[in-house]
CSV table of C-alpha atoms in Angstrom, one decimal:
chain,number,residue,atom,x,y,z
A,5,MET,CA,67.9,187.5,57.8
A,6,VAL,CA,69.3,186.4,61.2
A,7,ARG,CA,69.8,189.3,63.5
A,8,ALA,CA,70.0,187.6,66.9
A,9,LEU,CA,70.9,184.2,68.3
A,10,ALA,CA,69.2,182.8,71.4
A,11,PHE,CA,71.1,179.9,73.0
A,12,ASP,CA,69.8,177.0,75.0
A,13,VAL,CA,72.3,176.7,77.8
A,14,PHE,CA,72.3,173.4,79.8
A,15,GLY,CA,74.1,170.9,77.5
A,16,THR,CA,74.4,173.4,74.6
A,17,VAL,CA,76.7,176.0,76.1
A,18,VAL,CA,77.9,174.3,79.3
A,19,ASP,CA,78.8,170.7,80.1
A,20,TRP,CA,76.5,170.2,83.1
A,21,ARG,CA,77.3,166.5,83.6
A,22,SER,CA,81.0,166.8,84.1
A,23,SER,CA,80.6,169.9,86.2
A,24,ILE,CA,77.9,168.4,88.5
A,25,ILE,CA,79.9,165.1,88.9
A,26,GLY,CA,82.9,167.2,89.9
A,27,GLU,CA,80.9,169.1,92.5
A,28,LEU,CA,79.3,165.9,93.8
A,29,GLU,CA,82.8,164.4,94.2
A,30,VAL,CA,83.9,167.4,96.3
A,31,PHE,CA,80.7,167.2,98.3
A,32,GLY,CA,81.3,163.4,98.9
A,33,LYS,CA,84.9,163.9,100.0
A,34,SER,CA,83.8,166.6,102.5
A,35,GLN,CA,81.2,164.2,103.9
A,36,GLY,CA,83.5,161.2,103.8
A,37,LEU,CA,81.1,159.4,101.5
A,38,GLN,CA,81.6,157.2,98.4
A,39,ARG,CA,78.7,156.9,95.9
A,40,ASP,CA,78.2,156.5,92.2
A,41,TRP,CA,78.3,160.2,91.6
A,42,PRO,CA,77.8,160.0,87.8
A,43,ALA,CA,74.6,158.1,88.4
A,44,PHE,CA,73.6,160.6,91.0
A,45,ALA,CA,74.2,163.5,88.6
A,46,ASP,CA,72.2,161.7,85.9
A,47,SER,CA,69.3,161.2,88.3
A,48,TRP,CA,69.4,164.9,89.4
A,49,ARG,CA,69.2,165.9,85.8
A,50,ALA,CA,66.5,163.3,85.0
A,51,GLY,CA,64.2,164.9,87.6
A,52,TYR,CA,64.3,168.2,85.9
A,53,ALA,CA,62.0,167.7,82.9
A,54,PRO,CA,59.2,166.1,84.9
A,55,ALA,CA,59.4,168.8,87.5
A,56,MET,CA,59.1,171.5,84.8
A,57,ASP,CA,56.3,169.7,83.1
A,58,ARG,CA,54.3,169.8,86.4
A,59,VAL,CA,54.8,173.6,86.3
A,60,ARG,CA,53.9,173.7,82.6
A,61,ARG,CA,50.7,171.7,83.2
A,62,GLY,CA,49.7,174.0,86.1
A,63,GLU,CA,50.0,171.3,88.7
A,64,LEU,CA,52.6,173.5,90.4
A,65,PRO,CA,52.6,177.3,90.6
A,66,TRP,CA,55.5,179.1,88.9
A,67,THR,CA,58.7,177.7,90.4
A,68,ARG,CA,62.3,178.7,89.6
A,69,ILE,CA,64.7,176.0,88.4
A,70,ASP,CA,66.8,176.7,91.5
A,71,ASP,CA,63.9,175.5,93.6
A,72,LEU,CA,63.0,172.6,91.4
A,73,HIS,CA,66.7,171.5,91.5
A,74,ARG,CA,66.8,171.8,95.3
A,75,ALA,CA,63.6,169.7,95.7
A,76,ILE,CA,65.0,167.0,93.5
A,77,LEU,CA,68.4,167.1,95.3
A,78,VAL,CA,66.8,166.8,98.7
A,79,ALA,CA,64.8,163.7,97.6
A,80,LEU,CA,67.9,162.1,96.0
A,81,LEU,CA,70.0,162.7,99.2
A,82,ASP,CA,67.2,161.3,101.3
A,83,ALA,CA,66.9,158.2,99.1
A,84,ALA,CA,70.6,157.7,99.3
A,85,GLY,CA,70.6,158.0,103.1
A,86,ILE,CA,72.8,161.1,103.0
A,87,ARG,CA,72.2,163.7,105.7
A,88,ALA,CA,73.4,167.3,105.0
A,89,GLY,CA,72.7,170.7,106.5
A,90,ASP,CA,70.7,173.4,104.7
A,91,ALA,CA,73.8,175.5,104.0
A,92,GLU,CA,75.6,172.5,102.4
A,93,ILE,CA,72.6,171.6,100.3
A,94,ASP,CA,72.3,175.3,99.2
A,95,HIS,CA,75.9,175.3,98.2
A,96,LEU,CA,75.6,172.0,96.3
A,97,ASN,CA,72.4,173.1,94.6
A,98,ARG,CA,74.2,176.2,93.4
A,99,ALA,CA,76.6,174.0,91.5
A,100,TRP,CA,74.2,174.7,88.6
A,101,HIS,CA,75.4,178.3,88.7
A,102,ARG,CA,79.0,177.2,88.4
A,103,LEU,CA,78.8,174.9,85.3
A,104,ASP,CA,81.8,175.0,83.0
A,105,PRO,CA,81.5,175.7,79.3
A,106,TRP,CA,82.3,173.3,76.5
A,107,PRO,CA,85.9,174.1,75.2
A,108,ASP,CA,84.6,176.0,72.1
A,109,SER,CA,81.8,177.9,73.8
A,110,VAL,CA,83.6,181.1,74.8
A,111,VAL,CA,85.7,181.5,71.6
A,112,GLY,CA,82.6,180.8,69.5
A,113,LEU,CA,80.3,183.1,71.3
A,114,THR,CA,82.9,185.9,71.2
A,115,ARG,CA,83.1,185.6,67.5
A,116,LEU,CA,79.3,185.4,67.0
A,117,LYS,CA,78.8,188.4,69.2
A,118,GLN,CA,80.8,190.6,66.8
A,119,ARG,CA,78.1,190.1,64.1
A,120,TYR,CA,74.9,189.1,66.0
A,121,LEU,CA,73.1,189.9,69.2
A,122,ILE,CA,73.6,186.9,71.4
A,123,THR,CA,71.3,186.0,74.3
A,124,THR,CA,70.5,183.1,76.5
A,125,LEU,CA,67.1,181.5,76.1
A,126,SER,CA,67.1,179.0,78.9
A,127,ASN,CA,64.8,177.5,81.5
A,128,GLY,CA,67.4,178.4,84.1
A,129,ASN,CA,66.4,181.4,86.2
A,130,VAL,CA,68.0,184.8,85.6
A,131,SER,CA,70.3,184.7,88.7
A,132,LEU,CA,71.5,181.2,87.7
A,133,LEU,CA,72.3,182.3,84.2
A,134,THR,CA,73.9,185.6,85.3
A,135,ASN,CA,76.1,183.9,87.9
A,136,MET,CA,77.0,181.2,85.4
A,137,ALA,CA,78.1,183.8,82.8
A,138,LYS,CA,80.4,185.5,85.4
A,139,HIS,CA,81.8,182.1,86.4
A,140,ALA,CA,82.3,180.8,82.9
A,141,GLY,CA,83.1,184.1,81.1
A,142,LEU,CA,80.1,183.9,78.7
A,143,PRO,CA,79.9,187.2,76.9
A,144,TRP,CA,76.1,187.5,76.5
A,145,ASP,CA,74.6,190.7,75.2
A,146,CYS,CA,71.6,190.0,77.5
A,147,VAL,CA,70.2,187.3,79.7
A,148,ILE,CA,66.8,186.1,78.8
A,149,SER,CA,65.1,183.3,80.8
A,150,ALA,CA,61.9,181.4,80.8
A,151,GLU,CA,61.5,183.0,84.3
A,152,LEU,CA,60.7,186.3,82.5
A,153,PHE,CA,57.7,184.8,80.8
A,154,ARG,CA,56.7,182.3,83.5
A,155,HIS,CA,56.6,179.8,80.8
A,156,TYR,CA,59.2,177.0,80.5
A,157,LYS,CA,60.4,175.9,77.1
A,158,PRO,CA,58.9,174.3,75.0
A,159,ASP,CA,55.9,176.5,75.6
A,160,PRO,CA,55.6,178.9,72.6
A,161,GLU,CA,55.5,181.9,75.0
A,162,ALA,CA,59.2,181.5,75.8
A,163,TYR,CA,60.3,181.7,72.2
A,164,GLN,CA,57.9,184.4,71.1
A,165,GLY,CA,58.6,186.4,74.3
A,166,CYS,CA,62.3,186.3,73.6
A,167,ALA,CA,61.8,187.9,70.1
A,168,GLU,CA,59.4,190.4,71.6
A,169,LEU,CA,61.9,191.6,74.2
A,170,LEU,CA,64.5,191.9,71.5
A,171,ASP,CA,61.9,193.8,69.4
A,172,ILE,CA,62.6,191.6,66.3
A,173,ALA,CA,60.4,189.3,64.3
A,174,PRO,CA,60.5,185.6,65.3
A,175,GLU,CA,62.2,184.8,61.9
A,176,GLU,CA,65.0,187.2,62.7
A,177,LEU,CA,65.8,185.1,65.8
A,178,THR,CA,67.6,181.7,65.6
A,179,LEU,CA,67.6,179.3,68.5
A,180,VAL,CA,70.8,177.5,69.0
A,181,ALA,CA,70.4,174.2,70.8
A,182,ALA,CA,71.8,170.7,71.1
A,183,HIS,CA,68.3,169.3,71.6
A,184,PRO,CA,65.9,168.5,68.6
A,185,SER,CA,62.8,168.9,70.8
A,186,ASP,CA,63.7,172.5,71.7
A,187,LEU,CA,64.5,173.3,68.1
A,188,ARG,CA,61.2,171.9,66.9
A,189,ALA,CA,59.3,174.0,69.3
A,190,ALA,CA,61.3,177.1,68.3
A,191,ARG,CA,60.5,176.4,64.7
A,192,ALA,CA,56.8,176.0,65.5
A,193,ALA,CA,57.0,179.4,67.1
A,194,GLY,CA,58.5,180.9,64.0
A,195,LEU,CA,62.2,181.0,64.9
A,196,GLY,CA,65.1,179.9,62.8
A,197,THR,CA,66.9,176.8,64.1
A,198,ALA,CA,70.6,175.8,64.5
A,199,TYR,CA,71.5,172.4,65.9
A,200,VAL,CA,74.8,172.0,67.5
A,201,ALA,CA,75.9,168.5,68.3
A,202,ARG,CA,77.0,167.8,71.8
A,203,PRO,CA,77.6,164.1,71.7
A,204,LEU,CA,79.1,164.0,75.2
A,205,GLU,CA,76.3,165.8,77.0
A,206,TYR,CA,75.0,162.6,78.7
A,207,GLY,CA,78.5,161.0,79.0
A,208,PRO,CA,80.5,158.8,76.7
A,209,ASP,CA,78.2,155.8,76.9
A,210,ARG,CA,75.1,157.4,75.5
A,211,ALA,CA,74.3,157.4,71.8
A,212,PRO,CA,74.2,161.0,70.5
A,213,HIS,CA,71.0,162.4,68.9
A,214,ASP,CA,70.3,161.1,65.4
A,215,VAL,CA,69.7,164.3,63.5
A,216,ALA,CA,69.6,164.5,59.7
A,217,SER,CA,71.8,167.1,58.3
A,218,ASP,CA,68.8,168.9,56.8
A,219,ALA,CA,66.5,168.6,59.8
A,220,PHE,CA,67.2,172.2,60.9
A,221,ASP,CA,68.3,175.5,59.2
A,222,ILE,CA,71.9,175.0,60.3
A,223,THR,CA,73.7,171.9,61.7
A,224,ALA,CA,77.1,172.6,63.3
A,225,THR,CA,79.7,170.5,65.1
A,226,ASP,CA,80.4,173.2,67.6
A,227,PHE,CA,80.2,177.0,68.1
A,228,VAL,CA,83.3,177.7,66.1
A,229,ASP,CA,81.8,175.8,63.2
A,230,LEU,CA,78.6,177.8,63.8
A,231,ALA,CA,80.5,181.0,63.6
A,232,ASP,CA,82.2,179.9,60.4
A,233,GLN,CA,78.8,179.0,58.8
A,234,LEU,CA,77.2,182.3,59.9
A,235,GLY,CA,80.1,184.4,58.6
A,236,ALA,CA,81.0,185.7,62.1
B,12,MET,CA,77.1,193.8,102.2
B,13,VAL,CA,76.8,195.0,98.6
B,14,ARG,CA,76.7,192.1,96.2
B,15,ALA,CA,75.3,193.8,93.1
B,16,LEU,CA,75.1,197.2,91.6
B,17,ALA,CA,72.0,198.3,89.5
B,18,PHE,CA,72.6,201.3,87.3
B,19,ASP,CA,70.2,203.9,86.1
B,20,VAL,CA,71.2,204.5,82.5
B,21,PHE,CA,70.0,207.7,80.9
B,22,GLY,CA,72.1,210.5,82.3
B,23,THR,CA,74.0,208.2,84.7
B,24,VAL,CA,75.8,205.9,82.3
B,25,VAL,CA,75.2,207.7,79.0
B,26,ASP,CA,75.2,211.3,77.9
B,27,TRP,CA,71.8,211.3,76.3
B,28,ARG,CA,71.8,215.1,75.6
B,29,SER,CA,75.0,215.4,73.5
B,30,SER,CA,74.2,212.2,71.7
B,31,ILE,CA,70.6,213.2,70.8
B,32,ILE,CA,71.7,216.7,69.7
B,33,GLY,CA,74.3,215.1,67.4
B,34,GLU,CA,71.7,212.7,65.9
B,35,LEU,CA,69.3,215.6,65.4
B,36,GLU,CA,72.0,217.7,63.7
B,37,VAL,CA,72.6,214.8,61.3
B,38,PHE,CA,68.8,214.5,60.7
B,39,GLY,CA,68.6,218.2,60.1
B,40,LYS,CA,71.4,218.2,57.5
B,41,SER,CA,69.8,215.3,55.7
B,42,GLN,CA,66.5,217.3,55.6
B,43,GLY,CA,68.2,220.6,54.7
B,44,LEU,CA,66.7,222.1,58.0
B,45,GLN,CA,68.1,224.4,60.6
B,46,ARG,CA,66.5,224.4,64.0
B,47,ASP,CA,67.6,224.9,67.7
B,48,TRP,CA,68.5,221.2,68.1
B,49,PRO,CA,69.6,221.5,71.7
B,50,ALA,CA,66.2,222.9,72.6
B,51,PHE,CA,64.5,220.1,70.5
B,52,ALA,CA,66.5,217.5,72.4
B,53,ASP,CA,65.5,219.0,75.7
B,54,SER,CA,61.9,219.0,74.7
B,55,TRP,CA,62.1,215.4,73.6
B,56,ARG,CA,63.5,214.4,77.0
B,57,ALA,CA,61.1,216.6,78.9
B,58,GLY,CA,58.2,214.7,77.4
B,59,TYR,CA,59.4,211.4,78.8
B,60,ALA,CA,58.5,211.7,82.5
B,61,PRO,CA,54.9,212.9,81.9
B,62,ALA,CA,54.4,210.1,79.4
B,63,MET,CA,55.7,207.5,81.9
B,64,ASP,CA,53.6,208.9,84.6
B,65,ARG,CA,50.5,208.4,82.5
B,66,VAL,CA,51.5,204.7,82.3
B,67,ARG,CA,52.3,204.6,86.0
B,68,ARG,CA,48.8,206.1,86.8
B,69,GLY,CA,47.1,203.6,84.6
B,70,GLU,CA,45.9,206.2,82.1
B,71,LEU,CA,47.8,204.3,79.4
B,72,PRO,CA,48.3,200.6,79.2
B,73,TRP,CA,51.9,199.3,79.5
B,74,THR,CA,53.9,201.1,76.7
B,75,ARG,CA,57.6,200.7,76.0
B,76,ILE,CA,59.9,203.7,76.1
B,77,ASP,CA,60.6,203.3,72.4
B,78,ASP,CA,56.9,203.9,71.7
B,79,LEU,CA,56.6,206.8,74.2
B,80,HIS,CA,59.7,208.4,72.7
B,81,ARG,CA,58.2,208.0,69.2
B,82,ALA,CA,54.9,209.6,70.1
B,83,ILE,CA,56.7,212.6,71.7
B,84,LEU,CA,59.0,212.9,68.6
B,85,VAL,CA,56.1,212.8,66.2
B,86,ALA,CA,54.4,215.6,68.1
B,87,LEU,CA,57.5,217.7,68.3
B,88,LEU,CA,58.2,217.3,64.5
B,89,ASP,CA,54.6,218.2,63.8
B,90,ALA,CA,54.8,221.3,66.1
B,91,ALA,CA,58.0,222.3,64.3
B,92,GLY,CA,56.4,221.9,60.9
B,93,ILE,CA,58.9,219.2,59.9
B,94,ARG,CA,57.7,216.4,57.7
B,95,ALA,CA,59.5,213.1,57.7
B,96,GLY,CA,58.8,209.5,56.5
B,97,ASP,CA,58.1,206.6,58.9
B,98,ALA,CA,61.5,205.1,58.2
B,99,GLU,CA,63.3,208.4,58.9
B,100,ILE,CA,61.3,208.8,62.2
B,101,ASP,CA,62.1,205.2,63.2
B,102,HIS,CA,65.8,205.7,62.6
B,103,LEU,CA,65.8,209.0,64.5
B,104,ASN,CA,63.8,207.5,67.4
B,105,ARG,CA,66.4,204.7,67.7
B,106,ALA,CA,69.0,207.4,68.4
B,107,TRP,CA,68.1,206.4,72.0
B,108,HIS,CA,69.6,203.0,71.3
B,109,ARG,CA,72.9,204.7,70.2
B,110,LEU,CA,73.7,207.0,73.1
B,111,ASP,CA,77.3,207.4,74.0
B,112,PRO,CA,78.7,206.8,77.4
B,113,TRP,CA,80.3,209.3,79.7
B,114,PRO,CA,84.1,209.1,79.4
B,115,ASP,CA,84.5,207.2,82.7
B,116,SER,CA,81.6,204.8,82.2
B,117,VAL,CA,83.3,201.9,80.4
B,118,VAL,CA,86.5,201.9,82.5
B,119,GLY,CA,84.6,202.3,85.7
B,120,LEU,CA,82.1,199.5,84.9
B,121,THR,CA,84.8,197.2,83.8
B,122,ARG,CA,86.5,197.6,87.2
B,123,LEU,CA,83.3,197.3,89.2
B,124,LYS,CA,82.4,194.1,87.3
B,125,GLN,CA,85.5,192.4,88.6
B,126,ARG,CA,84.1,192.5,92.2
B,127,TYR,CA,80.3,193.0,91.8
B,128,LEU,CA,77.5,191.8,89.6
B,129,ILE,CA,76.5,194.8,87.5
B,130,THR,CA,73.2,195.3,85.8
B,131,THR,CA,71.1,198.0,84.3
B,132,LEU,CA,67.9,199.0,86.1
B,133,SER,CA,66.4,201.5,83.6
B,134,ASN,CA,63.1,202.5,82.3
B,135,GLY,CA,64.5,201.9,78.9
B,136,ASN,CA,63.2,198.7,77.2
B,137,VAL,CA,65.3,195.6,77.0
B,138,SER,CA,66.0,195.9,73.3
B,139,LEU,CA,67.0,199.6,73.7
B,140,LEU,CA,69.4,198.7,76.6
B,141,THR,CA,70.8,195.7,74.8
B,142,ASN,CA,71.5,197.6,71.6
B,143,MET,CA,73.0,200.5,73.5
B,144,ALA,CA,75.3,198.1,75.4
B,145,LYS,CA,76.6,196.8,72.0
B,146,HIS,CA,76.9,200.3,70.6
B,147,ALA,CA,78.7,201.7,73.7
B,148,GLY,CA,80.6,198.7,74.9
B,149,LEU,CA,78.9,198.6,78.3
B,150,PRO,CA,79.9,195.3,79.9
B,151,TRP,CA,76.7,194.4,81.8
B,152,ASP,CA,76.4,191.1,83.5
B,153,CYS,CA,72.7,191.2,82.7
B,154,VAL,CA,70.1,193.7,81.3
B,155,ILE,CA,67.2,194.4,83.7
B,156,SER,CA,64.5,196.8,82.6
B,157,ALA,CA,61.3,198.2,84.0
B,158,GLU,CA,59.8,196.5,81.0
B,159,LEU,CA,60.3,193.1,82.8
B,160,PHE,CA,58.0,194.2,85.7
B,161,ARG,CA,55.7,196.5,83.7
B,162,HIS,CA,56.3,199.1,86.3
B,163,TYR,CA,58.4,202.2,85.6
B,164,LYS,CA,60.7,203.6,88.3
B,165,PRO,CA,60.0,205.1,90.8
B,166,ASP,CA,57.4,202.4,91.4
B,167,PRO,CA,58.7,200.1,94.1
B,168,GLU,CA,58.1,197.0,92.0
B,169,ALA,CA,61.0,197.9,89.7
B,170,TYR,CA,63.6,198.0,92.5
B,171,GLN,CA,62.2,195.0,94.4
B,172,GLY,CA,61.8,193.1,91.1
B,173,CYS,CA,65.4,193.6,90.3
B,174,ALA,CA,66.6,192.2,93.6
B,175,GLU,CA,64.2,189.2,93.2
B,176,LEU,CA,65.5,188.4,89.7
B,177,LEU,CA,69.1,188.5,91.1
B,178,ASP,CA,67.9,186.4,94.0
B,179,ILE,CA,69.4,188.7,96.6
B,180,ALA,CA,68.0,190.7,99.4
B,181,PRO,CA,67.2,194.4,98.6
B,182,GLU,CA,69.9,195.6,101.0
B,183,GLU,CA,72.5,193.6,99.0
B,184,LEU,CA,71.6,195.6,95.9
B,185,THR,CA,72.8,199.2,95.5
B,186,LEU,CA,71.2,201.6,92.9
B,187,VAL,CA,73.7,203.8,91.2
B,188,ALA,CA,72.1,207.0,89.8
B,189,ALA,CA,72.6,210.6,89.0
B,190,HIS,CA,69.1,211.5,90.1
B,191,PRO,CA,68.2,212.0,93.8
B,192,SER,CA,64.5,211.1,93.2
B,193,ASP,CA,65.4,207.7,91.8
B,194,LEU,CA,67.8,207.0,94.7
B,195,ARG,CA,65.1,208.0,97.3
B,196,ALA,CA,62.7,205.6,95.8
B,197,ALA,CA,65.3,202.8,95.8
B,198,ARG,CA,66.0,203.5,99.4
B,199,ALA,CA,62.3,203.3,100.3
B,200,ALA,CA,62.3,199.9,98.6
B,201,GLY,CA,65.2,198.7,100.8
B,202,LEU,CA,68.1,199.1,98.4
B,203,GLY,CA,71.5,200.8,99.1
B,204,THR,CA,72.1,204.1,97.3
B,205,ALA,CA,75.1,205.5,95.4
B,206,TYR,CA,74.8,209.0,93.9
B,207,VAL,CA,77.1,209.8,91.0
B,208,ALA,CA,77.3,213.5,90.0
B,209,ARG,CA,76.7,214.2,86.3
B,210,PRO,CA,76.7,218.0,86.3
B,211,LEU,CA,76.6,218.2,82.5
B,212,GLU,CA,73.6,215.9,82.0
B,213,TYR,CA,71.2,218.8,81.1
B,214,GLY,CA,73.9,220.9,79.4
B,215,PRO,CA,76.4,223.5,80.6
B,216,ASP,CA,73.8,226.1,81.5
B,217,ARG,CA,71.8,224.1,84.1
B,218,ALA,CA,72.7,224.0,87.8
B,219,PRO,CA,73.7,220.6,89.0
B,220,HIS,CA,71.7,218.8,91.6
B,221,ASP,CA,72.4,220.1,95.1
B,222,VAL,CA,73.1,216.9,97.0
B,223,ALA,CA,74.5,216.8,100.5
B,224,SER,CA,77.5,214.5,100.8
B,225,ASP,CA,75.7,212.4,103.4
B,226,ALA,CA,72.4,212.2,101.6
B,227,PHE,CA,73.0,208.7,100.2
B,228,ASP,CA,75.2,205.7,101.2
B,229,ILE,CA,77.9,206.7,98.7
B,230,THR,CA,78.5,209.9,96.8
B,231,ALA,CA,80.9,209.7,93.9
B,232,THR,CA,82.2,212.1,91.3
B,233,ASP,CA,82.2,209.5,88.6
B,234,PHE,CA,82.4,205.7,88.1
B,235,VAL,CA,86.2,205.5,88.6
B,236,ASP,CA,85.7,207.3,92.0
B,237,LEU,CA,82.9,204.8,92.7
B,238,ALA,CA,85.1,201.9,91.9
B,239,ASP,CA,87.8,203.4,94.2
B,240,GLN,CA,85.3,203.8,97.0
B,241,LEU,CA,83.9,200.3,96.6
B,242,GLY,CA,87.3,198.6,96.5
B,243,ALA,CA,86.9,197.4,92.9
């Protein structure tokens, strides 16, 4: 029996790519710069998994996503020959706190919250997720982050730790995510799995994930469909 | 500048005593028992600080409030000669997840949330606080508990840990509480302090705290008054 739903956030709940491109365009205008901002956004995001993997392997001590994002941003600005002050970099880095939701996210979460406990389970730090929820109107029951366990997903400690904090069995918790690798790790940790397709996460030119309809416990086209399937 | 408000919960946000008495009365009726349930509720609550202190002194390993509450309850039932099954005890123990708010709590929090980040900072465990928020309609931006730091208030790690998770300076965080001892510990950890009077917390026959109007940064009669004073 599903009692709680834990949501991956970047890409699953919020459209990080469009939001970051928009923030980069504003930054570019303020600096009088023209660049390929979609490519810049993609590079920023592409730096994230390798940086987390260094933390997961113990090559870096525990480091928040905010700080990983900032280090990647500074390197990208440097490589692009863009000079900016610390306050400008800080503001731009906090664009990840201001990501906009997919159009169905708030309405779907609001319905799901009526029947289930809904929480984040994201590699984003607590302050990022909390600020994002205020910005985007995401009605979480609580905010759970890899930061609380000092283990980034897909480490099993993140999934198991989420169930423990909620004081429920892993099988009573379902991870909702747009990424098969996250869902496979959740399943290995004993959680239920709900795949939600977000074919535009990486932009219109990238092929969506190829996911068989029976690969996970639930496969949904968006959060409204998920609410329908879960009777919420 | 105040950016976030962290709320003590038991007694400050919710009226634990009336709620627990009500649950004990229901339990008593189901068992065909008559007892002095207000006195039973007071004894249950009175066991809580000494139990936490044993954890704080290291005499007990980290133990959740749910488990401390249950051990106290079992001892009280035993002393009162009341026999109950595990499922009944579990249900009764989770009365602490179903506490009702003071009449001004939801309206005050809803106003304060418009202008500030609002979080719990309670010795209650995450699942207790999350279930209570669903039960009582408490609109927290996030749920922060002593459980996340494995340090009960008034240990400084709880107050400092809350500010760190929110990624703000301690002086940007104000603790809101009905208990002077909690507020003094928060101040010692660098936080701002807001005292809210809850004269009925321990019932109509107990004298309220004697708090000078200038003892803390803010003194309020309830959460609506607090919202007025904080411009929310």
